[in-house]
Coordinates of C-alpha atoms and ligand atoms in Angstrom, one line a residue:
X1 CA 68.4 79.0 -37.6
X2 CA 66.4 80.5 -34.5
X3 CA 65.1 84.3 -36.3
X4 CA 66.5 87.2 -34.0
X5 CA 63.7 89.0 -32.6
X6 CA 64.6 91.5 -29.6
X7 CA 61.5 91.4 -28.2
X8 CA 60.8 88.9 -24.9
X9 CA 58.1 87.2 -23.9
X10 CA 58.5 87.1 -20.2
X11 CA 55.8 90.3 -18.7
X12 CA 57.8 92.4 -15.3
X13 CA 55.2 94.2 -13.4
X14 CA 56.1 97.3 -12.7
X15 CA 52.7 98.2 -10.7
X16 CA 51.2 100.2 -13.4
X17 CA 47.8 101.7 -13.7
X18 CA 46.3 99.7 -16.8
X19 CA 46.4 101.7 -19.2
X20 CA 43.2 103.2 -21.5
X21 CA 43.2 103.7 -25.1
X22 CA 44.7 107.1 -26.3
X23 CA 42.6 108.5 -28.5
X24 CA 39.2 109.1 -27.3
X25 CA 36.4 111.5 -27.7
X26 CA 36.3 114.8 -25.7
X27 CA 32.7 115.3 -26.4
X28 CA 29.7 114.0 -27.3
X29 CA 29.6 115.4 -30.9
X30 CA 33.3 113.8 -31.4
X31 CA 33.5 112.6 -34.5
X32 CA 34.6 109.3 -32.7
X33 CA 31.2 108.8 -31.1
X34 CA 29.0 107.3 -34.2
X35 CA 25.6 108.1 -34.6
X36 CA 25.0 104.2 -34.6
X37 CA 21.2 104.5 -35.3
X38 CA 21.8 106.1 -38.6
X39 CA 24.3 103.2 -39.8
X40 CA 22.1 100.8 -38.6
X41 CA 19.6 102.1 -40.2
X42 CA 21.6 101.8 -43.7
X43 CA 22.6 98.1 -42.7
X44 CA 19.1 97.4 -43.0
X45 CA 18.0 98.6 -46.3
X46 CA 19.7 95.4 -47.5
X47 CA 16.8 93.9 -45.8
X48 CA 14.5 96.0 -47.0
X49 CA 14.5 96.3 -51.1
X50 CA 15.6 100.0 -50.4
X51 CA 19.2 99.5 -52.3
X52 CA 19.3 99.4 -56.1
X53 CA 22.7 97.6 -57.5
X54 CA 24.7 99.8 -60.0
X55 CA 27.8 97.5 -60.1
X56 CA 28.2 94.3 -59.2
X57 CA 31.1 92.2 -60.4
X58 CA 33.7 89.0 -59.2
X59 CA 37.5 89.4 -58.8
X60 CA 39.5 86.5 -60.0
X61 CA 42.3 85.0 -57.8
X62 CA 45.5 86.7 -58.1
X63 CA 44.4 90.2 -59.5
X64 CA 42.8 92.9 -58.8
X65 CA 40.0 95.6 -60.1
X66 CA 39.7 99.5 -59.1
X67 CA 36.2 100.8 -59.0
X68 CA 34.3 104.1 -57.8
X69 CA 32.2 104.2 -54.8
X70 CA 29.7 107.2 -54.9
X71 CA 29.2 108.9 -51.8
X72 CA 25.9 107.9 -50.0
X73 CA 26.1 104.2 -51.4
X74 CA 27.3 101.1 -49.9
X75 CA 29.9 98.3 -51.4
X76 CA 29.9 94.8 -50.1
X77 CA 32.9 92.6 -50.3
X78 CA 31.9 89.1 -50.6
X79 CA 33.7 85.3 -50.0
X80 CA 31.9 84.6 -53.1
X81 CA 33.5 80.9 -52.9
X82 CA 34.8 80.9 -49.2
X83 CA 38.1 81.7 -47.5
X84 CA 40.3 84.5 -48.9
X85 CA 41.7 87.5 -48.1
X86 CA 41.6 90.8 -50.0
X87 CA 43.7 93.5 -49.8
X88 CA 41.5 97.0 -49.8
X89 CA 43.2 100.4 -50.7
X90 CA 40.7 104.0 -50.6
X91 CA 41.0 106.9 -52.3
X92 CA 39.2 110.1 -52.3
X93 CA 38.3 109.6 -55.9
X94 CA 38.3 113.5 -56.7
X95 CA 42.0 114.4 -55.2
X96 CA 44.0 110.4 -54.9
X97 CA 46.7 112.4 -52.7
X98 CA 43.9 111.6 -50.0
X99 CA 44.0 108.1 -49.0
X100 CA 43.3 106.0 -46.3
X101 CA 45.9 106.1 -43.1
X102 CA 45.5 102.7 -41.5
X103 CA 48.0 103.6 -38.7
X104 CA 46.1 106.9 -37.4
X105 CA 42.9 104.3 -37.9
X106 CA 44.8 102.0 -35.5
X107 CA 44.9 104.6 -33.4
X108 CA 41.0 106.2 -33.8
X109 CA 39.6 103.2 -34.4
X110 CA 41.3 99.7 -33.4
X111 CA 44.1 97.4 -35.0
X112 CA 40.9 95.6 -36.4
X113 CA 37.8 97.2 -37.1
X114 CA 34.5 95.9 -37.7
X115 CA 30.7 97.6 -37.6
X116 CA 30.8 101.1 -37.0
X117 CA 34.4 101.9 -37.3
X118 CA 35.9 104.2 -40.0
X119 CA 38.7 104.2 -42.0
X120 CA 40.2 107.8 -42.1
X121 CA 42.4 109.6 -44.3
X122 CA 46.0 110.8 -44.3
X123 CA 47.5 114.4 -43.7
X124 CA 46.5 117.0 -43.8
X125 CA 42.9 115.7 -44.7
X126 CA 42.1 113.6 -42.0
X127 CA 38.3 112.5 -42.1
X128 CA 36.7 109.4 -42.4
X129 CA 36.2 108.1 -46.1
X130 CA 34.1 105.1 -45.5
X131 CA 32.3 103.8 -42.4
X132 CA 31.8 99.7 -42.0
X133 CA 27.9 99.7 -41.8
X134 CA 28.3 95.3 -42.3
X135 CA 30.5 92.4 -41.0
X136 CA 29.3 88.8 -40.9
X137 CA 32.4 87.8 -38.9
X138 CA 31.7 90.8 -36.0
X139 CA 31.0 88.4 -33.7
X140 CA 33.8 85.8 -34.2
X141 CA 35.9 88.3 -31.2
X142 CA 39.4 87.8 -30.2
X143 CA 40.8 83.8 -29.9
X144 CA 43.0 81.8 -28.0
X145 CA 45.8 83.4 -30.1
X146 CA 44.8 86.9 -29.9
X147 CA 43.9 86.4 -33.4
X148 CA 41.1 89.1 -35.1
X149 CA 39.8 89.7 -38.1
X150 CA 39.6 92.3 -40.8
X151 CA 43.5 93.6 -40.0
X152 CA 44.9 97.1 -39.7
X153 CA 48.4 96.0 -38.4
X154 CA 49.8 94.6 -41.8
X155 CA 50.1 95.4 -45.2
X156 CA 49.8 94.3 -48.7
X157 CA 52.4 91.3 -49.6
X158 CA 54.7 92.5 -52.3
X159 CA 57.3 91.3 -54.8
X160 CA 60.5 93.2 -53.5
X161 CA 60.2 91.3 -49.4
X162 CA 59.4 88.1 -51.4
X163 CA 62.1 88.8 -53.3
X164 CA 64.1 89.8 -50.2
X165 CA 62.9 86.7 -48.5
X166 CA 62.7 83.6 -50.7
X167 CA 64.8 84.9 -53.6
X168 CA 62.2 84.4 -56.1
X169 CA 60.5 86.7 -58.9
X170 CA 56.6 86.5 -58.4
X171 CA 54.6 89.4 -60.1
X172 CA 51.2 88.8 -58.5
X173 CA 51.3 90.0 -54.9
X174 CA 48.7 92.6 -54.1
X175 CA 50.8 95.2 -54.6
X176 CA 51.9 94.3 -57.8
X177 CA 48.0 93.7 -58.7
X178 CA 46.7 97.0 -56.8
X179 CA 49.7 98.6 -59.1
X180 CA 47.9 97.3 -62.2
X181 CA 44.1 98.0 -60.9
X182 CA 44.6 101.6 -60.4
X183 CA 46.5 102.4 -63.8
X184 CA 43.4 103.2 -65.7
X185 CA 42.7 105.7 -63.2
X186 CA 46.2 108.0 -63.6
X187 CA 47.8 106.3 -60.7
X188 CA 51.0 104.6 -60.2
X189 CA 52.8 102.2 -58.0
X190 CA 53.3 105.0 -55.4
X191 CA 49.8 105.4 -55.0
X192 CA 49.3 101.8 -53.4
X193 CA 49.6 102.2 -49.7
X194 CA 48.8 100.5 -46.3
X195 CA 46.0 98.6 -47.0
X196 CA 42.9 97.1 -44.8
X197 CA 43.3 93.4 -44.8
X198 CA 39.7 92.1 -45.3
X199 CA 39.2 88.5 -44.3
X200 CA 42.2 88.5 -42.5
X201 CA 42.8 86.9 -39.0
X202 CA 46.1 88.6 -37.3
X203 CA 47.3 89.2 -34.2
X204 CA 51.1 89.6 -32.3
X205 CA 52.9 87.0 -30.6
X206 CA 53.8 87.1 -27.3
X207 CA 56.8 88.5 -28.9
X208 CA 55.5 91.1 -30.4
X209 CA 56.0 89.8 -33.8
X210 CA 52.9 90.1 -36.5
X211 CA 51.0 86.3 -37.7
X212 CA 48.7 85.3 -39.7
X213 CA 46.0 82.6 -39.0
X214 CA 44.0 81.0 -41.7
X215 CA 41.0 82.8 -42.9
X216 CA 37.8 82.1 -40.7
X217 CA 35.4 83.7 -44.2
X218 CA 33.1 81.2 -45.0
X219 CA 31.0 81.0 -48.7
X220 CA 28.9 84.2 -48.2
X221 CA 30.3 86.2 -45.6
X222 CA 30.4 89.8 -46.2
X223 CA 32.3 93.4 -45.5
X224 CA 30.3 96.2 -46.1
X225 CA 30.6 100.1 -45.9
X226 CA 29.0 103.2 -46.6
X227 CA 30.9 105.8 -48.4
X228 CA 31.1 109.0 -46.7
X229 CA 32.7 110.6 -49.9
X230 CA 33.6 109.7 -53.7
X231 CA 35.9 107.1 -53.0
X232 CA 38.1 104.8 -55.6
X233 CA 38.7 101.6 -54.2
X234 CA 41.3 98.7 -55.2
X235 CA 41.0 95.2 -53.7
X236 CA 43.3 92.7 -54.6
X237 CA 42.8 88.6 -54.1
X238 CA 45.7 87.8 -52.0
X239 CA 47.9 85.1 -53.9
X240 CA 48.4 83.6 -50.6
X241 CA 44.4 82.8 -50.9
X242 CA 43.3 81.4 -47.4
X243 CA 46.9 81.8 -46.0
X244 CA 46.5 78.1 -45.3
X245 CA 49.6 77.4 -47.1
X246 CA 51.1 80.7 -46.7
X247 CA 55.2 80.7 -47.2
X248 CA 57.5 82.8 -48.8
X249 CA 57.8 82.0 -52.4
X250 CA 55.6 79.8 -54.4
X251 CA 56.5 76.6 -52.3
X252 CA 59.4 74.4 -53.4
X253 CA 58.6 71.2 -56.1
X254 CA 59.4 68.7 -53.5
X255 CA 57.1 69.6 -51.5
X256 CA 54.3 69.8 -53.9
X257 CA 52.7 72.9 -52.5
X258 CA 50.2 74.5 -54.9
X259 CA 49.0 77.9 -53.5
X260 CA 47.0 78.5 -56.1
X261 CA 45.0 75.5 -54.6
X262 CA 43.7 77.7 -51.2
X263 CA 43.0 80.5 -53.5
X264 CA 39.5 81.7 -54.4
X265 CA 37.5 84.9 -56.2
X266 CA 36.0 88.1 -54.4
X267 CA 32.7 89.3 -55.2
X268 CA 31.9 92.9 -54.9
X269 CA 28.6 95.0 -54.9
X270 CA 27.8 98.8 -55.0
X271 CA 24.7 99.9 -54.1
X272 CA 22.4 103.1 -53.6
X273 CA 20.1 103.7 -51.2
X274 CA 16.7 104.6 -52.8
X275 CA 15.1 105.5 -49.3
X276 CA 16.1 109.1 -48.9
X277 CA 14.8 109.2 -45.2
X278 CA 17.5 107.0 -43.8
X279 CA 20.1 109.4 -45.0
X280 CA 18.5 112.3 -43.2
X281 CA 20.6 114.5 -41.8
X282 CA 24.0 112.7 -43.4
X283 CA 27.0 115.2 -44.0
X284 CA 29.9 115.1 -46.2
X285 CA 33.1 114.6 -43.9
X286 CA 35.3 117.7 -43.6
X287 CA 38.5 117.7 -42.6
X288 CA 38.8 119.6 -39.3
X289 CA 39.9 123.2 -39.7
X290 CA 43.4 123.5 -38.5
X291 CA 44.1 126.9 -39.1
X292 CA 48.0 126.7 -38.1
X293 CA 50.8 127.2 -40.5
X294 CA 53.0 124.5 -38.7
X295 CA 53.8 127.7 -36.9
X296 CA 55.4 129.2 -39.4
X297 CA 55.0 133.4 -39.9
X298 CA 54.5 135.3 -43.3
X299 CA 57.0 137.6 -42.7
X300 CA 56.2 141.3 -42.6
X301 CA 57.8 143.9 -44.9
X302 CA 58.3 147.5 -43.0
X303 CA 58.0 149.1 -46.5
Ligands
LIG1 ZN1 48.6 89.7 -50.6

């Protein structure tokens, strides 16, 4: 059966001025123009000697592990083994009710983000909690399909629209393993929100309607940012793996589909910078200082 989809792919011109993105900086000193000398310059102290590991650890397919990203050090997620996607959530590690809001980073940053771009944080915090100092797929662009990597536009998988979809019980979709990863830290299912698809090659139709191409990662490629405050950070091994054999359910036994079989470990990396100098200057992110009520009045008393 044909899916419905209300959306058409036939374009009418209706003699439109092209239209320019809708959030853009107002100023020089907008926090949307980056200071890319400074990030460059802590891209490069992995070059350099100037990073000194403090944790360092691999992520098994089909789970997922929480862990704490000091502010002023940089994490590196790694295709340890090639293709696969992860599913990254971000805290503010000090107050979890901040989190990262991929749709207002759509909108600040791009549907996919790469160097330079930050991931910023939900209402009413709203500041960047991490900036992406490293990508070894930045150059790999835009193809045929309108395909791009590292994806804002979709979310975790999870076992209630597989269950809604293929009718099947499967307990180890990102949401269920971010669920599990974050319990030692206090939080619960309804902590795990929109997440950054890392790895992950996406795009819309000419319908309008989100896909998902087979992971481009190759053994060693990397995703790397800076944390611009105490961050906790959960990153799940998509069960989907390379979404080369991505379906709905585990695959039927006539057709012999193994998913497992596309699906491979994560590596991760936190690191300090030891070289003080490139960190010159470098400010904790505030939230800008709305000083509204919503416009709502205290009311006065006349005695
Ligand atoms: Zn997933």
């Amino acid at each position: 059966m044909e899916p419905f989809c209300s959306q058409t792919s036939v374009k009418t011109n209706y003699g439109l001025p092209k239209p320019k993105a809708s959030y853009f900086p107002t100023n020089k000193d907008s926090p949307l123009c980056v200071n890319k000398t400074f990030y460059d310059g802590i891209a490069k102290t992995a070059g350099k000697g100037e990073r000194k590991l403090i944790e360092k650890f691999v992520i098994p397919i089909r789970s997922a592990k929480a862990w704490k990203v000091p502010k002023r050090c940089v994490c590196r997620i790694i295709a340890v083994e090639g293709p696969q996607v992860g599913d990254l959530d971000i805290w503010n590690f000090n107050n979890p009710r901040e989190h990262m809001w991929a749709a207002r980073t759509r909108q600040l940053q791009s549907a996919h983000v790469s160097v330079y771009d930050r991931l910023w944080s939900n209402l009413p915090f709203l500041r960047p909690l991490v900036t992406i100092t490293g990508d070894s797929l930045k150059n790999r662009g835009q193809d045929e399909w309108g395909g791009r990597c590292h994806d804002l536009m979709g979310t975790r998988c999870d076992p209630y629209v597989d269950k809604l979809l293929s009718g099947e019980d499967n307990d180890f979709h990102c949401h269920s393993n971010l669920t599990r990863a974050v319990m030692p830290y206090g939080l619960t299912e309804y902590d795990i929100h929109d997440v950054l698809n890392v790895f992950q090659l996406t795009g819309l139709t000419d319908k309008d309607q989100y896909f998902m191409e087979p992971c481009p990662a190759k053994k060693g490629d990397y995703f790397e940012f800076f944390a611009e405050t105490d961050v906790l950070c959960a990153l799940s091994c998509c069960p989907g793996g390379d979404l080369s054999l991505w379906d709905w359910g585990e695959g039927d036994e006539k057709s012999n589909v193994d998913m497992t079989s596309c699906c491979r470990p994560l590596g991760v990396e936190v690191s300090e910078i030891t070289n003080d100098d490139v960190l010159k200057g470098w400010k904790e992110p505030q939230p800008p200082n709305y000083k509204g009520n919503h416009g709502l009045k205290t009311p006065v008393f006349k005695r």
